[in-house]
Structure formats: structure tokens, C-alpha cells
Tab-separated table of N, CA, C and O in Angstrom:
chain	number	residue	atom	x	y	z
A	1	UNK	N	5.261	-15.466	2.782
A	1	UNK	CA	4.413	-14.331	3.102
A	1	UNK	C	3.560	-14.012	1.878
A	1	UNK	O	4.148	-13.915	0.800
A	2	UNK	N	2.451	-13.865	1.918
A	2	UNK	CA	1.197	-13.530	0.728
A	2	UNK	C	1.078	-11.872	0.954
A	2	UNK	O	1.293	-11.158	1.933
A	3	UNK	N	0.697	-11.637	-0.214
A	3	UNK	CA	0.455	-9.848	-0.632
A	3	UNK	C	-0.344	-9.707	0.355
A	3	UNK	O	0.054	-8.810	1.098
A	4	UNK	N	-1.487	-10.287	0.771
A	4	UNK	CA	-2.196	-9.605	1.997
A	4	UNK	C	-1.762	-9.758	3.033
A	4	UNK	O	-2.372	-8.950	3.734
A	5	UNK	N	-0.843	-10.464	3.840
A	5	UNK	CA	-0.253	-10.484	4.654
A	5	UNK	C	0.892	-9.126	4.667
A	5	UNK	O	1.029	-8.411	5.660
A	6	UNK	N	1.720	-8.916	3.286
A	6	UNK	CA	1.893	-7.813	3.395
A	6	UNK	C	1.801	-6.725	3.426
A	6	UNK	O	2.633	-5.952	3.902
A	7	UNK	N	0.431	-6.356	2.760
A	7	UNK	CA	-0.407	-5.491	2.710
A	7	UNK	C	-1.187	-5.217	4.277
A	7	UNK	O	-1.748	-4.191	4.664
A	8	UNK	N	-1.077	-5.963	4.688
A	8	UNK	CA	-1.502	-5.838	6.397
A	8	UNK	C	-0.537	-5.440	7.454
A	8	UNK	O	-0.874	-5.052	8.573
A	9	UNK	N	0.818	-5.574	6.984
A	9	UNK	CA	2.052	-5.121	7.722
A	9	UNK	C	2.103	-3.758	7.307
A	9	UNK	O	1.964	-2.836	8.111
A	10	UNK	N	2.343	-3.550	5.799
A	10	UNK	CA	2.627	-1.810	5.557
A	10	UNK	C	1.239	-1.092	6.248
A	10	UNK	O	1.627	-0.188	6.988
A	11	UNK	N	0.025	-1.176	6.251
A	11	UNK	CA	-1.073	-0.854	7.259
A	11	UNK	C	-0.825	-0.246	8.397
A	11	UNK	O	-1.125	0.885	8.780
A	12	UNK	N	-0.037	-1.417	9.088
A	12	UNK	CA	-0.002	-1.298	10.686
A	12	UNK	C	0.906	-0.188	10.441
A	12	UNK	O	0.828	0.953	10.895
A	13	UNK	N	1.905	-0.753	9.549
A	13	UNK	CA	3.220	0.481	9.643
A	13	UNK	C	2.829	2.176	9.593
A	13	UNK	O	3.168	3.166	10.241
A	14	UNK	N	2.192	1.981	8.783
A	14	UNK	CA	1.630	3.661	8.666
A	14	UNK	C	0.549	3.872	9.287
A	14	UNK	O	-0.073	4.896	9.007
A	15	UNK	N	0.049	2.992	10.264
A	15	UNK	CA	-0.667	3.404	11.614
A	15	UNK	C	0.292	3.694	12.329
A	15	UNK	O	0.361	4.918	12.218
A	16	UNK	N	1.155	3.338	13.057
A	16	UNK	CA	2.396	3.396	13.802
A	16	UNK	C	3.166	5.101	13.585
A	16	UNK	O	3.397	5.838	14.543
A	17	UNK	N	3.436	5.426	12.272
A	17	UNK	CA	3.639	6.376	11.982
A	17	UNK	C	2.697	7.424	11.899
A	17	UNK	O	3.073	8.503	12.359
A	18	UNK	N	1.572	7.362	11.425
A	18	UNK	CA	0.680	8.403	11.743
A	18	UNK	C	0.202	8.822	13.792
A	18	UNK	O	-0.245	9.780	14.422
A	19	UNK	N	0.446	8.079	13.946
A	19	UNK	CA	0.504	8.020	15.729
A	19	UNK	C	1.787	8.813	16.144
A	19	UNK	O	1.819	9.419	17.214
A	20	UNK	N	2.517	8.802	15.544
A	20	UNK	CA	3.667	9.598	15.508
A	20	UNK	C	3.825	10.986	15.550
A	20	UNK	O	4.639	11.685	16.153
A	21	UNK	N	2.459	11.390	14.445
A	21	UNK	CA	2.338	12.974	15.002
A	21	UNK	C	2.071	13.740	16.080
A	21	UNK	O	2.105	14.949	16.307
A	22	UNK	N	1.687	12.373	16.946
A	22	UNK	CA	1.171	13.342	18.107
A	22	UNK	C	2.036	13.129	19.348
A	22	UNK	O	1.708	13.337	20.516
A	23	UNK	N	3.538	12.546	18.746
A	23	UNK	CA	4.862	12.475	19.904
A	23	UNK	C	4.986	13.885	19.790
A	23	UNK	O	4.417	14.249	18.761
A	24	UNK	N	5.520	14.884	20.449
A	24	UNK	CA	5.907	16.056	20.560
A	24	UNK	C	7.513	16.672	20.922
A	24	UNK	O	7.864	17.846	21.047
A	25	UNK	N	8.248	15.525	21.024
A	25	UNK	CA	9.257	15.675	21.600
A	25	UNK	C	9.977	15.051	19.708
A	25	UNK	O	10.020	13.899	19.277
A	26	UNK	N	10.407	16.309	19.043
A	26	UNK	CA	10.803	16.104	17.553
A	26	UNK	C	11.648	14.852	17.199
A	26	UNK	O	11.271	13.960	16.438
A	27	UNK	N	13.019	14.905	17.944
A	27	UNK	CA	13.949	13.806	18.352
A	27	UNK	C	13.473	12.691	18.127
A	27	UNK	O	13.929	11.909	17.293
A	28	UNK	N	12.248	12.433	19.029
A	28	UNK	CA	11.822	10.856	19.422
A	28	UNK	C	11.223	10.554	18.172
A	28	UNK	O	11.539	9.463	17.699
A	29	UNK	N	10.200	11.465	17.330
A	29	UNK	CA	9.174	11.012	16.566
A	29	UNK	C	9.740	10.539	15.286
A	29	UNK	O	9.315	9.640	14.561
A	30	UNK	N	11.275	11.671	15.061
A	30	UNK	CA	12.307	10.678	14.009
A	30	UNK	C	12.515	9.896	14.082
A	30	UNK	O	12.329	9.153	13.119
A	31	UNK	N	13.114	9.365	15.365
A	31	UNK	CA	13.512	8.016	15.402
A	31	UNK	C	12.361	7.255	15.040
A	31	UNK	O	12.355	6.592	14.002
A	32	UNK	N	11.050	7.314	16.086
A	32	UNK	CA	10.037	6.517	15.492
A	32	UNK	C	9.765	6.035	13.867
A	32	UNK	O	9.548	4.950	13.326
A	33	UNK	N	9.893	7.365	13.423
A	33	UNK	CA	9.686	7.259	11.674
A	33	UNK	C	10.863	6.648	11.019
A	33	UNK	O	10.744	6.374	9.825
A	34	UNK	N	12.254	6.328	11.760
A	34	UNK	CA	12.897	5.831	10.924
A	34	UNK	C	13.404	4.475	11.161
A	34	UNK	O	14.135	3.781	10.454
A	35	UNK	N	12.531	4.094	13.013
A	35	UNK	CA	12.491	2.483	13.086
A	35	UNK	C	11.402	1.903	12.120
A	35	UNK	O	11.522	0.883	11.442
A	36	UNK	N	10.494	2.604	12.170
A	36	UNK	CA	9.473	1.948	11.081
A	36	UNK	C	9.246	2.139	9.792
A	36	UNK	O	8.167	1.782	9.320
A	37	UNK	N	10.264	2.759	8.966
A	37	UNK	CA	10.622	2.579	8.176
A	37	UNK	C	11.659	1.586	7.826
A	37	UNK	O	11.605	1.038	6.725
A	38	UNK	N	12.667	1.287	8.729
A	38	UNK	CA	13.204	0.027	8.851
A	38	UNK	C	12.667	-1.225	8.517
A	38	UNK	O	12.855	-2.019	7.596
A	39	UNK	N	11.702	-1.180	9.855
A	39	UNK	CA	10.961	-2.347	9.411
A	39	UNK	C	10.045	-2.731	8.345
A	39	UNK	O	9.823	-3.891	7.997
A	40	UNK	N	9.518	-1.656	7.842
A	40	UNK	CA	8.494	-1.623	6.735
A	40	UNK	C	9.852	-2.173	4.889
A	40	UNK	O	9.769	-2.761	3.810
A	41	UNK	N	10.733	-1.517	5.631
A	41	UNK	CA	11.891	-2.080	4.229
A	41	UNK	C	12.147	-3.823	4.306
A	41	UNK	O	12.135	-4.501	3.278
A	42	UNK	N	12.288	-4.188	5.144
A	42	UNK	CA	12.491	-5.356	5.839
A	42	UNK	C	11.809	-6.353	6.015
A	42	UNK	O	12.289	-7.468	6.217
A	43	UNK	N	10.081	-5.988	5.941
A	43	UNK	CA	8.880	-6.792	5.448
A	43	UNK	C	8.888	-6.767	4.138
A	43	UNK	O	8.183	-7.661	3.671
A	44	UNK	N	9.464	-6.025	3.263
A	44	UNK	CA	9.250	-5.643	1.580
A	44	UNK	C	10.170	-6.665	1.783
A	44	UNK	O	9.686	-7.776	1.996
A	45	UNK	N	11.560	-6.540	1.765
A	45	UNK	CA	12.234	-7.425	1.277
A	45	UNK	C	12.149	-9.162	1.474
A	45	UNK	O	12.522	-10.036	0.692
A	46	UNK	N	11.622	-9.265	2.593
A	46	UNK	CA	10.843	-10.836	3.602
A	46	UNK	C	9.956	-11.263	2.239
A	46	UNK	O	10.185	-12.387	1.793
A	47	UNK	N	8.870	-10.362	1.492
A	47	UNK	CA	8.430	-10.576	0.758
A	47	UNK	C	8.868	-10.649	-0.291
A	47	UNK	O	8.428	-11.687	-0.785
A	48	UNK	N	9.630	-10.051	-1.104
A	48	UNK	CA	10.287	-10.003	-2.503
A	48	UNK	C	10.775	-11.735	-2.186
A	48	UNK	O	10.240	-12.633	-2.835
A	49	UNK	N	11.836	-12.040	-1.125
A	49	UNK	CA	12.128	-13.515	-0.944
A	49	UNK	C	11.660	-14.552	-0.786
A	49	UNK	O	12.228	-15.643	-0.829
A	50	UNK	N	10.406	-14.285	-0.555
A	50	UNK	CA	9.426	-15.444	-0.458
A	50	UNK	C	8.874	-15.705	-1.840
A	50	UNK	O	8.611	-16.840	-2.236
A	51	UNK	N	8.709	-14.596	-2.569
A	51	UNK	CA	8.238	-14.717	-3.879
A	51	UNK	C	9.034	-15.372	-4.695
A	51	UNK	O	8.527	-15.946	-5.660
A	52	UNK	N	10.643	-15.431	-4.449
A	52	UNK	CA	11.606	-16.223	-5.408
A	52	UNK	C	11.209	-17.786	-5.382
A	52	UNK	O	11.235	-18.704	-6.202
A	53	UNK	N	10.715	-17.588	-3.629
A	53	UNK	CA	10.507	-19.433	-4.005
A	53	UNK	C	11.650	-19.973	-3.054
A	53	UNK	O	11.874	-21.181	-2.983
């Protein structure tokens, strides 16, 4: 994975989350914010491992 490739994932991610403000139902929009924070940890780390080589 290349920095712009990851740099294009954290993007989407905090598109995803900013879309989030306008769930209204509080419950759901956590969860939202804390699947994609999941995944946004999970592309970091995809990347840190690719960088070892």
C-alpha cells in the first residue's frame, strides 16, 4: 500500500464520518464512528506493514 493510497482511505474515512452527523438516531451514529474508526486503525496498520517490506 503507498501513502497515497493511504491517504485516500483516511479521506473516504472521514467522509463516512462526517455523513454521520446527519444520522439522528445517537446509538447508531456511535457505532458508525467507531466501525470507522476501526477500520481507519486497520488501514494504518495494513500500511505501517507494508512499509516493513
Amino acid at each position: 500500500m503507498t501513502t497515497r493510497r493511504l491517504a485516500a482511505a483516511m479521506a473516504i474515512y472521514v467522509g463516512i464520518a462526517l455523513a454521520g452527523l446527519t444520522v439522528e438516531e445517537e446509538k447508531l451514529r456511535l457505532a458508525l464512528w467507531i466501525f470507522t474508526a476501526g477500520l481507519a486503525v486497520k488501514t494504518y496498520i495494513a500500511w505501517l506493514q507494508a512499509r516493513k517490506g
